[in-house]
PDB file of C-alpha atoms in Angstrom:
ATOM      1  CA  MET A   1      -0.106  -0.022   0.141  1.00  0.00           C
ATOM      2  CA  SER A   2       1.036   3.518  -0.608  1.00  0.00           C
ATOM      3  CA  ASP A   3       3.016   5.423   2.127  1.00  0.00           C
ATOM      4  CA  GLU A   4       0.105   8.035   1.987  1.00  0.00           C
ATOM      5  CA  LYS A   5      -2.514   7.128   4.444  1.00  0.00           C
ATOM      6  CA  ALA A   6      -5.787   5.843   2.864  1.00  0.00           C
ATOM      7  CA  THR A   7      -8.961   7.669   3.970  1.00  0.00           C
ATOM      8  CA  VAL A   8     -12.014   5.630   5.522  1.00  0.00           C
ATOM      9  CA  PHE A   9     -15.364   7.473   5.933  1.00  0.00           C
ATOM     10  CA  ILE A  10     -17.685   6.101   8.708  1.00  0.00           C
ATOM     11  CA  VAL A  11     -21.310   6.606   8.203  1.00  0.00           C
ATOM     12  CA  GLU A  12     -22.948   5.592  11.779  1.00  0.00           C
ATOM     13  CA  ASP A  13     -25.471   7.423  13.758  1.00  0.00           C
ATOM     14  CA  SER A  14     -24.028   6.012  17.056  1.00  0.00           C
ATOM     15  CA  LYS A  15     -20.996   7.940  18.555  1.00  0.00           C
ATOM     16  CA  THR A  16     -20.190   4.641  20.142  1.00  0.00           C
ATOM     17  CA  GLY A  17     -20.044   2.827  17.156  1.00  0.00           C
ATOM     18  CA  VAL A  18     -17.873   5.478  15.282  1.00  0.00           C
ATOM     19  CA  ALA A  19     -15.468   5.472  18.365  1.00  0.00           C
ATOM     20  CA  ALA A  20     -15.212   1.790  18.045  1.00  0.00           C
ATOM     21  CA  LEU A  21     -14.356   1.811  14.315  1.00  0.00           C
ATOM     22  CA  ARG A  22     -11.962   4.659  14.676  1.00  0.00           C
ATOM     23  CA  SER A  23     -10.053   3.001  17.521  1.00  0.00           C
ATOM     24  CA  ALA A  24      -9.851  -0.162  15.302  1.00  0.00           C
ATOM     25  CA  LEU A  25      -8.712   1.915  12.212  1.00  0.00           C
ATOM     26  CA  SER A  26      -6.907   5.257  12.995  1.00  0.00           C
ATOM     27  CA  ASP A  27      -3.512   4.083  13.601  1.00  0.00           C
ATOM     28  CA  GLU A  28      -3.487   2.992   9.972  1.00  0.00           C
ATOM     29  CA  PHE A  29      -5.972   5.131   8.132  1.00  0.00           C
ATOM     30  CA  ARG A  30      -7.176   8.806   8.067  1.00  0.00           C
ATOM     31  CA  ILE A  31     -10.585   8.552   9.446  1.00  0.00           C
ATOM     32  CA  GLU A  32     -13.619  10.862   8.514  1.00  0.00           C
ATOM     33  CA  SER A  33     -17.210  10.391   9.737  1.00  0.00           C
ATOM     34  CA  ALA A  34     -20.857  11.372   9.726  1.00  0.00           C
ATOM     35  CA  LEU A  35     -23.581  10.644  12.399  1.00  0.00           C
ATOM     36  CA  SER A  36     -26.290  11.477   9.815  1.00  0.00           C
ATOM     37  CA  VAL A  37     -27.133  10.275   6.349  1.00  0.00           C
ATOM     38  CA  HIS A  38     -27.693  13.676   4.905  1.00  0.00           C
ATOM     39  CA  GLU A  39     -24.353  14.971   6.467  1.00  0.00           C
ATOM     40  CA  ALA A  40     -22.619  11.878   4.754  1.00  0.00           C
ATOM     41  CA  LEU A  41     -24.174  12.479   1.446  1.00  0.00           C
ATOM     42  CA  ALA A  42     -23.033  16.074   1.507  1.00  0.00           C
ATOM     43  CA  ALA A  43     -19.457  15.233   2.729  1.00  0.00           C
ATOM     44  CA  ILE A  44     -18.420  12.119   0.829  1.00  0.00           C
ATOM     45  CA  PRO A  45     -18.101  13.390  -2.586  1.00  0.00           C
ATOM     46  CA  GLU A  46     -16.081  16.383  -1.088  1.00  0.00           C
ATOM     47  CA  VAL A  47     -13.782  13.794   0.983  1.00  0.00           C
ATOM     48  CA  ASN A  48     -13.480  11.433  -1.709  1.00  0.00           C
ATOM     49  CA  PRO A  49     -12.648   8.563   0.647  1.00  0.00           C
ATOM     50  CA  ASP A  50     -10.799   5.378  -0.256  1.00  0.00           C
ATOM     51  CA  LEU A  51     -13.552   3.306   1.383  1.00  0.00           C
ATOM     52  CA  ILE A  52     -16.847   3.756   3.181  1.00  0.00           C
ATOM     53  CA  LEU A  53     -18.080   1.977   6.199  1.00  0.00           C
ATOM     54  CA  LEU A  54     -21.957   2.243   6.382  1.00  0.00           C
ATOM     55  CA  ASP A  55     -24.185   1.224   9.034  1.00  0.00           C
ATOM     56  CA  VAL A  56     -27.350  -0.436   7.797  1.00  0.00           C
ATOM     57  CA  VAL A  57     -29.780   0.909  10.386  1.00  0.00           C
ATOM     58  CA  MET A  58     -30.122   4.522  10.435  1.00  0.00           C
ATOM     59  CA  PRO A  59     -32.958   6.722  11.381  1.00  0.00           C
ATOM     60  CA  GLU A  60     -33.350   9.023   8.271  1.00  0.00           C
ATOM     61  CA  MET A  61     -32.999   6.071   5.673  1.00  0.00           C
ATOM     62  CA  ASP A  62     -31.387   2.794   5.701  1.00  0.00           C
ATOM     63  CA  GLY A  63     -27.935   2.130   4.604  1.00  0.00           C
ATOM     64  CA  PHE A  64     -29.134   0.267   1.331  1.00  0.00           C
ATOM     65  CA  GLU A  65     -30.763   3.256   0.111  1.00  0.00           C
ATOM     66  CA  VAL A  66     -27.676   5.394   1.058  1.00  0.00           C
ATOM     67  CA  CYS A  67     -25.604   2.829  -0.859  1.00  0.00           C
ATOM     68  CA  ARG A  68     -27.858   3.275  -3.994  1.00  0.00           C
ATOM     69  CA  ARG A  69     -27.579   7.038  -3.720  1.00  0.00           C
ATOM     70  CA  LEU A  70     -23.917   6.878  -3.569  1.00  0.00           C
ATOM     71  CA  LYS A  71     -23.393   4.419  -6.393  1.00  0.00           C
ATOM     72  CA  GLU A  72     -25.361   7.172  -8.721  1.00  0.00           C
ATOM     73  CA  ASP A  73     -22.375   9.302  -8.598  1.00  0.00           C
ATOM     74  CA  PRO A  74     -19.743   8.117 -10.974  1.00  0.00           C
ATOM     75  CA  ALA A  75     -17.079   9.530  -9.007  1.00  0.00           C
ATOM     76  CA  ILE A  76     -17.857   7.567  -5.968  1.00  0.00           C
ATOM     77  CA  ASP A  77     -19.143   4.426  -7.753  1.00  0.00           C
ATOM     78  CA  GLY A  78     -15.637   2.699  -7.725  1.00  0.00           C
ATOM     79  CA  THR A  79     -15.379   3.335  -3.938  1.00  0.00           C
ATOM     80  CA  PRO A  80     -15.744   0.227  -1.902  1.00  0.00           C
ATOM     81  CA  ILE A  81     -18.669   0.394   0.689  1.00  0.00           C
ATOM     82  CA  VAL A  82     -18.730  -2.073   3.634  1.00  0.00           C
ATOM     83  CA  PHE A  83     -22.011  -2.321   5.443  1.00  0.00           C
ATOM     84  CA  VAL A  84     -21.584  -2.664   9.222  1.00  0.00           C
ATOM     85  CA  THR A  85     -24.562  -3.750  11.184  1.00  0.00           C
ATOM     86  CA  ALA A  86     -25.942  -6.043  13.777  1.00  0.00           C
ATOM     87  CA  MET A  87     -28.373  -7.632  11.350  1.00  0.00           C
ATOM     88  CA  GLU A  88     -27.083 -11.059  10.779  1.00  0.00           C
ATOM     89  CA  SER A  89     -29.627 -12.760   8.363  1.00  0.00           C
ATOM     90  CA  VAL A  90     -28.269 -14.327   5.009  1.00  0.00           C
ATOM     91  CA  GLU A  91     -31.007 -12.280   3.409  1.00  0.00           C
ATOM     92  CA  ASP A  92     -29.729  -8.989   4.721  1.00  0.00           C
ATOM     93  CA  GLU A  93     -26.239  -9.838   3.792  1.00  0.00           C
ATOM     94  CA  ALA A  94     -27.376 -10.779   0.263  1.00  0.00           C
ATOM     95  CA  ARG A  95     -29.189  -7.664  -0.157  1.00  0.00           C
ATOM     96  CA  GLY A  96     -26.228  -5.508   0.715  1.00  0.00           C
ATOM     97  CA  LEU A  97     -24.042  -7.282  -1.791  1.00  0.00           C
ATOM     98  CA  GLU A  98     -26.561  -7.083  -4.671  1.00  0.00           C
ATOM     99  CA  MET A  99     -26.813  -3.217  -3.999  1.00  0.00           C
ATOM    100  CA  GLY A 100     -22.967  -3.249  -4.585  1.00  0.00           C
ATOM    101  CA  ALA A 101     -21.460  -3.507  -1.345  1.00  0.00           C
ATOM    102  CA  ALA A 102     -17.835  -4.800  -1.242  1.00  0.00           C
ATOM    103  CA  ASP A 103     -18.457  -6.617   1.966  1.00  0.00           C
ATOM    104  CA  TYR A 104     -20.515  -6.937   5.198  1.00  0.00           C
ATOM    105  CA  ILE A 105     -19.205  -6.772   8.758  1.00  0.00           C
ATOM    106  CA  THR A 106     -21.537  -7.715  11.803  1.00  0.00           C
ATOM    107  CA  LYS A 107     -21.450  -5.907  15.003  1.00  0.00           C
ATOM    108  CA  PRO A 108     -19.842  -6.232  17.553  1.00  0.00           C
ATOM    109  CA  ILE A 109     -16.908  -5.785  15.316  1.00  0.00           C
ATOM    110  CA  ASN A 110     -13.653  -7.620  15.744  1.00  0.00           C
ATOM    111  CA  PRO A 111     -10.789  -4.835  15.354  1.00  0.00           C
ATOM    112  CA  LEU A 112      -8.533  -7.201  13.814  1.00  0.00           C
ATOM    113  CA  ILE A 113     -11.116  -8.649  11.317  1.00  0.00           C
ATOM    114  CA  VAL A 114     -12.154  -4.968  10.436  1.00  0.00           C
ATOM    115  CA  ARG A 115      -8.614  -3.668   9.991  1.00  0.00           C
ATOM    116  CA  ALA A 116      -7.796  -6.721   7.556  1.00  0.00           C
ATOM    117  CA  ARG A 117     -10.795  -6.383   5.634  1.00  0.00           C
ATOM    118  CA  VAL A 118     -10.370  -2.799   5.103  1.00  0.00           C
ATOM    119  CA  ARG A 119      -6.785  -2.819   4.150  1.00  0.00           C
ATOM    120  CA  ASN A 120      -7.484  -5.738   1.540  1.00  0.00           C
ATOM    121  CA  LEU A 121     -10.326  -3.765  -0.235  1.00  0.00           C
ATOM    122  CA  ILE A 122      -8.392  -0.506  -0.092  1.00  0.00           C
ATOM    123  CA  GLN A 123      -5.302  -2.219  -1.652  1.00  0.00           C
ATOM    124  CA  LEU A 124      -7.527  -3.991  -4.468  1.00  0.00           C
ATOM    125  CA  LYS A 125      -8.967  -0.378  -5.149  1.00  0.00           C
ATOM    126  CA  ARG A 126      -5.628   1.263  -5.581  1.00  0.00           C
ATOM    127  CA  TYR A 127      -4.528  -1.608  -8.002  1.00  0.00           C
ATOM    128  CA  ARG A 128      -7.664  -0.990  -9.833  1.00  0.00           C
ATOM    129  CA  ASP A 129      -7.020   2.807  -9.800  1.00  0.00           C
ATOM    130  CA  ARG A 130      -3.625   2.034 -11.407  1.00  0.00           C
ATOM    131  CA  LEU A 131      -4.989   0.224 -14.082  1.00  0.00           C
ATOM    132  CA  LEU A 132      -7.814   2.774 -14.737  1.00  0.00           C
ATOM    133  CA  ASN A 133      -5.051   5.532 -14.895  1.00  0.00           C
ATOM    134  CA  LEU A 134      -2.925   3.579 -17.421  1.00  0.00           C
ATOM    135  CA  SER A 135      -6.154   3.131 -19.659  1.00  0.00           C
ATOM    136  CA  ALA A 136      -7.179   6.806 -19.112  1.00  0.00           C
ATOM    137  CA  ILE A 137      -3.751   8.200 -20.519  1.00  0.00           C
ATOM    138  CA  ASP A 138      -3.558   9.193 -24.231  1.00  0.00           C
ATOM    139  CA  GLY A 139      -0.567   7.111 -25.799  1.00  0.00           C
ATOM    140  CA  LEU A 140       0.967   9.961 -27.791  1.00  0.00           C
ATOM    141  CA  THR A 141       0.833  12.941 -25.375  1.00  0.00           C
ATOM    142  CA  GLY A 142       0.906  11.216 -21.856  1.00  0.00           C
ATOM    143  CA  ILE A 143      -2.116  13.514 -20.772  1.00  0.00           C
ATOM    144  CA  ALA A 144      -5.836  12.302 -20.212  1.00  0.00           C
ATOM    145  CA  ASN A 145      -7.561  10.640 -23.122  1.00  0.00           C
ATOM    146  CA  ARG A 146     -11.094  11.384 -24.368  1.00  0.00           C
ATOM    147  CA  ARG A 147     -12.474   8.505 -21.939  1.00  0.00           C
ATOM    148  CA  ARG A 148     -10.987   9.991 -18.945  1.00  0.00           C
ATOM    149  CA  TYR A 149     -11.884  13.502 -20.130  1.00  0.00           C
ATOM    150  CA  ASP A 150     -15.600  12.497 -20.292  1.00  0.00           C
ATOM    151  CA  GLU A 151     -15.432  11.168 -16.742  1.00  0.00           C
ATOM    152  CA  GLN A 152     -13.898  14.294 -15.322  1.00  0.00           C
ATOM    153  CA  PHE A 153     -16.261  16.617 -17.298  1.00  0.00           C
ATOM    154  CA  ASP A 154     -19.159  14.764 -15.666  1.00  0.00           C
ATOM    155  CA  SER A 155     -17.613  14.979 -12.125  1.00  0.00           C
ATOM    156  CA  SER A 156     -16.426  18.522 -12.319  1.00  0.00           C
ATOM    157  CA  TRP A 157     -20.084  19.454 -13.458  1.00  0.00           C
ATOM    158  CA  ARG A 158     -21.458  17.703 -10.378  1.00  0.00           C
ATOM    159  CA  GLN A 159     -19.104  19.395  -8.000  1.00  0.00           C
ATOM    160  CA  ALA A 160     -19.907  22.762  -9.612  1.00  0.00           C
ATOM    161  CA  TYR A 161     -23.634  22.082  -9.295  1.00  0.00           C
ATOM    162  CA  ARG A 162     -23.505  21.106  -5.682  1.00  0.00           C
ATOM    163  CA  ARG A 163     -21.193  24.253  -4.647  1.00  0.00           C
ATOM    164  CA  TRP A 164     -23.090  26.666  -6.979  1.00  0.00           C
ATOM    165  CA  GLU A 165     -19.705  27.512  -8.460  1.00  0.00           C
ATOM    166  CA  PRO A 166     -18.815  28.630 -12.110  1.00  0.00           C
ATOM    167  CA  LEU A 167     -17.261  26.021 -14.319  1.00  0.00           C
ATOM    168  CA  SER A 168     -15.341  26.965 -17.492  1.00  0.00           C
ATOM    169  CA  LEU A 169     -14.437  24.756 -20.457  1.00  0.00           C
ATOM    170  CA  LEU A 170     -11.905  25.593 -23.072  1.00  0.00           C
ATOM    171  CA  MET A 171     -11.869  23.761 -26.369  1.00  0.00           C
ATOM    172  CA  VAL A 172      -8.394  24.196 -28.181  1.00  0.00           C
ATOM    173  CA  ASP A 173      -7.829  23.404 -31.673  1.00  0.00           C
ATOM    174  CA  ILE A 174      -4.365  23.584 -33.462  1.00  0.00           C
ATOM    175  CA  ASP A 175      -4.473  25.900 -36.583  1.00  0.00           C
ATOM    176  CA  ALA A 176      -4.154  24.501 -39.901  1.00  0.00           C
ATOM    177  CA  PHE A 177      -2.877  21.286 -38.437  1.00  0.00           C
ATOM    178  CA  LYS A 178      -3.691  19.382 -41.731  1.00  0.00           C
ATOM    179  CA  ALA A 179      -1.332  21.721 -43.743  1.00  0.00           C
ATOM    180  CA  TYR A 180       1.219  21.084 -41.141  1.00  0.00           C
ATOM    181  CA  ASN A 181       1.107  17.274 -41.391  1.00  0.00           C
ATOM    182  CA  ASP A 182       0.913  17.486 -45.191  1.00  0.00           C
ATOM    183  CA  ASN A 183       4.055  19.464 -45.554  1.00  0.00           C
ATOM    184  CA  TYR A 184       6.133  18.491 -42.575  1.00  0.00           C
ATOM    185  CA  GLY A 185       5.273  14.914 -42.234  1.00  0.00           C
ATOM    186  CA  HIS A 186       3.248  12.878 -39.598  1.00  0.00           C
ATOM    187  CA  LEU A 187       6.327  12.501 -37.307  1.00  0.00           C
ATOM    188  CA  ALA A 188       6.592  16.168 -37.071  1.00  0.00           C
ATOM    189  CA  GLY A 189       2.828  16.525 -36.694  1.00  0.00           C
ATOM    190  CA  ASP A 190       2.988  14.069 -33.648  1.00  0.00           C
ATOM    191  CA  GLU A 191       5.909  16.029 -32.124  1.00  0.00           C
ATOM    192  CA  CYS A 192       3.839  19.225 -32.547  1.00  0.00           C
ATOM    193  CA  ILE A 193       0.963  17.718 -30.721  1.00  0.00           C
ATOM    194  CA  LYS A 194       3.173  16.599 -27.977  1.00  0.00           C
ATOM    195  CA  LYS A 195       4.720  19.941 -27.283  1.00  0.00           C
ATOM    196  CA  VAL A 196       1.188  21.555 -27.126  1.00  0.00           C
ATOM    197  CA  ALA A 197       0.068  19.189 -24.775  1.00  0.00           C
ATOM    198  CA  SER A 198       3.058  19.445 -22.521  1.00  0.00           C
ATOM    199  CA  LEU A 199       2.232  23.213 -22.526  1.00  0.00           C
ATOM    200  CA  LEU A 200      -1.264  22.677 -21.512  1.00  0.00           C
ATOM    201  CA  LYS A 201      -0.210  20.119 -18.903  1.00  0.00           C
ATOM    202  CA  GLY A 202       2.034  22.681 -17.470  1.00  0.00           C
ATOM    203  CA  MET A 203      -0.478  25.323 -17.098  1.00  0.00           C
ATOM    204  CA  ALA A 204      -2.822  22.997 -15.326  1.00  0.00           C
ATOM    205  CA  ARG A 205      -1.502  24.017 -11.916  1.00  0.00           C
ATOM    206  CA  ARG A 206      -4.482  24.171  -9.572  1.00  0.00           C
ATOM    207  CA  PRO A 207      -6.360  21.083  -8.170  1.00  0.00           C
ATOM    208  CA  GLY A 208      -9.458  21.905 -10.311  1.00  0.00           C
ATOM    209  CA  ASP A 209      -7.572  22.226 -13.779  1.00  0.00           C
ATOM    210  CA  PHE A 210      -7.924  19.288 -16.073  1.00  0.00           C
ATOM    211  CA  VAL A 211      -6.569  19.045 -19.628  1.00  0.00           C
ATOM    212  CA  ALA A 212      -7.169  16.207 -22.124  1.00  0.00           C
ATOM    213  CA  ARG A 213      -6.501  15.252 -25.634  1.00  0.00           C
ATOM    214  CA  TYR A 214     -10.121  15.614 -27.077  1.00  0.00           C
ATOM    215  CA  GLY A 215      -9.145  13.974 -30.436  1.00  0.00           C
ATOM    216  CA  GLY A 216      -6.653  14.684 -33.172  1.00  0.00           C
ATOM    217  CA  GLU A 217      -5.136  18.164 -32.758  1.00  0.00           C
ATOM    218  CA  GLU A 218      -8.119  19.135 -30.435  1.00  0.00           C
ATOM    219  CA  PHE A 219      -7.583  19.538 -26.832  1.00  0.00           C
ATOM    220  CA  SER A 220      -9.858  20.626 -23.922  1.00  0.00           C
ATOM    221  CA  CYS A 221      -9.456  22.310 -20.688  1.00  0.00           C
ATOM    222  CA  ILE A 222     -11.734  22.076 -17.630  1.00  0.00           C
ATOM    223  CA  LEU A 223     -11.380  24.861 -15.050  1.00  0.00           C
ATOM    224  CA  ALA A 224     -13.157  24.430 -11.804  1.00  0.00           C
ATOM    225  CA  GLU A 225     -14.192  27.452  -9.886  1.00  0.00           C
ATOM    226  CA  THR A 226     -13.200  29.862 -12.687  1.00  0.00           C
ATOM    227  CA  ASP A 227     -15.521  32.604 -13.886  1.00  0.00           C
ATOM    228  CA  ILE A 228     -15.441  34.147 -17.331  1.00  0.00           C
ATOM    229  CA  HIS A 229     -12.889  36.633 -16.528  1.00  0.00           C
ATOM    230  CA  GLY A 230     -10.542  33.643 -15.089  1.00  0.00           C
ATOM    231  CA  ALA A 231     -11.332  31.758 -18.381  1.00  0.00           C
ATOM    232  CA  ARG A 232     -10.529  34.631 -20.653  1.00  0.00           C
ATOM    233  CA  GLU A 233      -7.180  35.187 -19.032  1.00  0.00           C
ATOM    234  CA  TYR A 234      -6.242  31.556 -19.176  1.00  0.00           C
ATOM    235  CA  ALA A 235      -7.462  31.403 -22.862  1.00  0.00           C
ATOM    236  CA  HIS A 236      -5.173  34.466 -23.606  1.00  0.00           C
ATOM    237  CA  LEU A 237      -1.999  32.782 -21.772  1.00  0.00           C
ATOM    238  CA  LEU A 238      -2.762  29.621 -23.851  1.00  0.00           C
ATOM    239  CA  LEU A 239      -2.584  31.592 -27.019  1.00  0.00           C
ATOM    240  CA  GLU A 240       0.608  33.435 -26.087  1.00  0.00           C
ATOM    241  CA  GLY A 241       2.121  30.011 -24.798  1.00  0.00           C
ATOM    242  CA  ILE A 242       1.398  27.914 -27.819  1.00  0.00           C
ATOM    243  CA  SER A 243       2.619  30.682 -30.391  1.00  0.00           C
ATOM    244  CA  GLY A 244       5.679  31.251 -28.062  1.00  0.00           C
ATOM    245  CA  LEU A 245       6.592  27.641 -28.640  1.00  0.00           C
ATOM    246  CA  GLY A 246       8.102  28.915 -32.058  1.00  0.00           C
ATOM    247  CA  ILE A 247       7.184  25.850 -33.903  1.00  0.00           C
ATOM    248  CA  PRO A 248       7.619  26.702 -37.639  1.00  0.00           C
ATOM    249  CA  HIS A 249       4.342  26.595 -39.820  1.00  0.00           C
ATOM    250  CA  ALA A 250       4.934  28.475 -43.058  1.00  0.00           C
ATOM    251  CA  PHE A 251       1.742  26.890 -44.477  1.00  0.00           C
ATOM    252  CA  SER A 252      -0.543  28.323 -41.644  1.00  0.00           C
ATOM    253  CA  PRO A 253      -2.863  31.533 -42.750  1.00  0.00           C
ATOM    254  CA  ALA A 254      -2.718  32.719 -39.201  1.00  0.00           C
ATOM    255  CA  ALA A 255       1.058  33.120 -38.593  1.00  0.00           C
ATOM    256  CA  GLY A 256       4.581  31.547 -39.528  1.00  0.00           C
ATOM    257  CA  VAL A 257       4.509  29.258 -36.477  1.00  0.00           C
ATOM    258  CA  VAL A 258       1.911  26.853 -35.024  1.00  0.00           C
ATOM    259  CA  THR A 259      -0.911  28.745 -33.308  1.00  0.00           C
ATOM    260  CA  ALA A 260      -4.202  27.840 -31.890  1.00  0.00           C
ATOM    261  CA  SER A 261      -8.171  28.744 -31.928  1.00  0.00           C
ATOM    262  CA  ILE A 262      -9.980  28.591 -28.569  1.00  0.00           C
ATOM    263  CA  GLY A 263     -13.665  28.453 -27.631  1.00  0.00           C
ATOM    264  CA  VAL A 264     -14.501  29.478 -24.210  1.00  0.00           C
ATOM    265  CA  ALA A 265     -17.629  28.895 -22.093  1.00  0.00           C
ATOM    266  CA  THR A 266     -18.628  29.541 -18.571  1.00  0.00           C
ATOM    267  CA  VAL A 267     -21.493  28.490 -16.462  1.00  0.00           C
ATOM    268  CA  ILE A 268     -22.958  27.832 -12.902  1.00  0.00           C
ATOM    269  CA  PRO A 269     -24.646  24.564 -13.524  1.00  0.00           C
ATOM    270  CA  ARG A 270     -28.292  24.683 -12.193  1.00  0.00           C
ATOM    271  CA  ASP A 271     -31.519  22.391 -12.682  1.00  0.00           C
ATOM    272  CA  GLN A 272     -32.874  21.529 -16.114  1.00  0.00           C
ATOM    273  CA  MET A 273     -29.316  22.192 -17.600  1.00  0.00           C
ATOM    274  CA  ALA A 274     -27.292  19.436 -19.027  1.00  0.00           C
ATOM    275  CA  PRO A 275     -23.471  19.396 -19.277  1.00  0.00           C
ATOM    276  CA  GLU A 276     -23.546  18.901 -23.040  1.00  0.00           C
ATOM    277  CA  GLU A 277     -24.887  22.390 -23.220  1.00  0.00           C
ATOM    278  CA  LEU A 278     -21.553  23.748 -21.915  1.00  0.00           C
ATOM    279  CA  LEU A 279     -19.656  21.562 -24.296  1.00  0.00           C
ATOM    280  CA  GLU A 280     -21.835  22.764 -27.198  1.00  0.00           C
ATOM    281  CA  ALA A 281     -21.327  26.398 -26.274  1.00  0.00           C
ATOM    282  CA  ALA A 282     -17.487  26.070 -26.126  1.00  0.00           C
ATOM    283  CA  ASP A 283     -17.573  24.155 -29.498  1.00  0.00           C
ATOM    284  CA  SER A 284     -19.542  27.069 -31.134  1.00  0.00           C
ATOM    285  CA  ALA A 285     -17.180  29.324 -29.640  1.00  0.00           C
ATOM    286  CA  LEU A 286     -14.165  27.509 -31.080  1.00  0.00           C
ATOM    287  CA  TYR A 287     -15.959  27.523 -34.556  1.00  0.00           C
ATOM    288  CA  GLU A 288     -16.438  31.168 -34.423  1.00  0.00           C
ATOM    289  CA  ALA A 289     -12.648  31.797 -33.331  1.00  0.00           C
ATOM    290  CA  LYS A 290     -11.555  29.665 -36.602  1.00  0.00           C
ATOM    291  CA  ARG A 291     -14.154  31.345 -38.834  1.00  0.00           C
ATOM    292  CA  THR A 292     -12.804  34.831 -37.966  1.00  0.00           C
ATOM    293  CA  GLY A 293      -9.258  34.322 -38.305  1.00  0.00           C
ATOM    294  CA  ARG A 294      -7.784  31.706 -36.098  1.00  0.00           C
ATOM    295  CA  ASN A 295      -5.161  32.452 -33.536  1.00  0.00           C
ATOM    296  CA  LYS A 296      -7.633  33.604 -31.175  1.00  0.00           C
ATOM    297  CA  PHE A 297     -10.092  32.926 -28.706  1.00  0.00           C
ATOM    298  CA  CYS A 298     -13.749  33.544 -28.638  1.00  0.00           C
ATOM    299  CA  VAL A 299     -16.301  33.588 -25.775  1.00  0.00           C
ATOM    300  CA  SER A 300     -19.633  32.013 -25.730  1.00  0.00           C
ATOM    301  CA  ASN A 301     -22.579  33.948 -24.475  1.00  0.00           C
ATOM    302  CA  PHE A 302     -23.878  30.844 -22.806  1.00  0.00           C
ATOM    303  CA  THR A 303     -25.157  31.544 -19.274  1.00  0.00           C
TER     304      THR A 303
END
């Protein structure tokens, strides 16, 4: 297991129950907890724990329903959930496993058993996460690929919706890339894409910044907690950075070096609004930037 302590989130309405689990696990794991279902549902997406210990019998709603709601969030779906309960019937255990729980522990707990099961499940999750990370990387550029981008976009949208915060999206397309490939060759084209990707990756410095290769010579930048003014500034720096790479492009109508066009869109997600609307707005702004001269960014009026 990694040297960094994994986080275990305990959902248990009894302070005594929380204390028992904390005592069993706190030497090896970082512990977060909630005494109510609503507190847990609000906190878990923010904490993003490595494992959730969930009491089945809760006053607001049972653990089975809590498990179902948590599993609806793609960002949490891969997090192992372990039911902890005094209910010992085979039917209850089977129901929990059918709901997607990774394990089922009965009370009173045995600290050694709890520790071993939690340790094993977190180790399995980390192996799985490593495999997923490998499958989520674009082979040419080393940044996130389209599949990983789709997951992150959905997760960033949900977070912005929960927090009532602005979310900005930039679509970035290398100008006249076909002409570059045709005249300089595909190997040079690949090098060009890698250099632009490296620049984008280097500019994604904040925890909420995410860049991916969207396809071909197109990239996308997700900027969490970023309003339209911040998105404009980011787009301006991107344009300067890409042209500043100084990659010769004698066949570009925009300049003598490789440049890009950028579409910018910002929104605070709300009810009845789909994430695809933000993507379409950024795409439309990108089309406008290319139509009106390239080597520039255009901002969507999407709100």
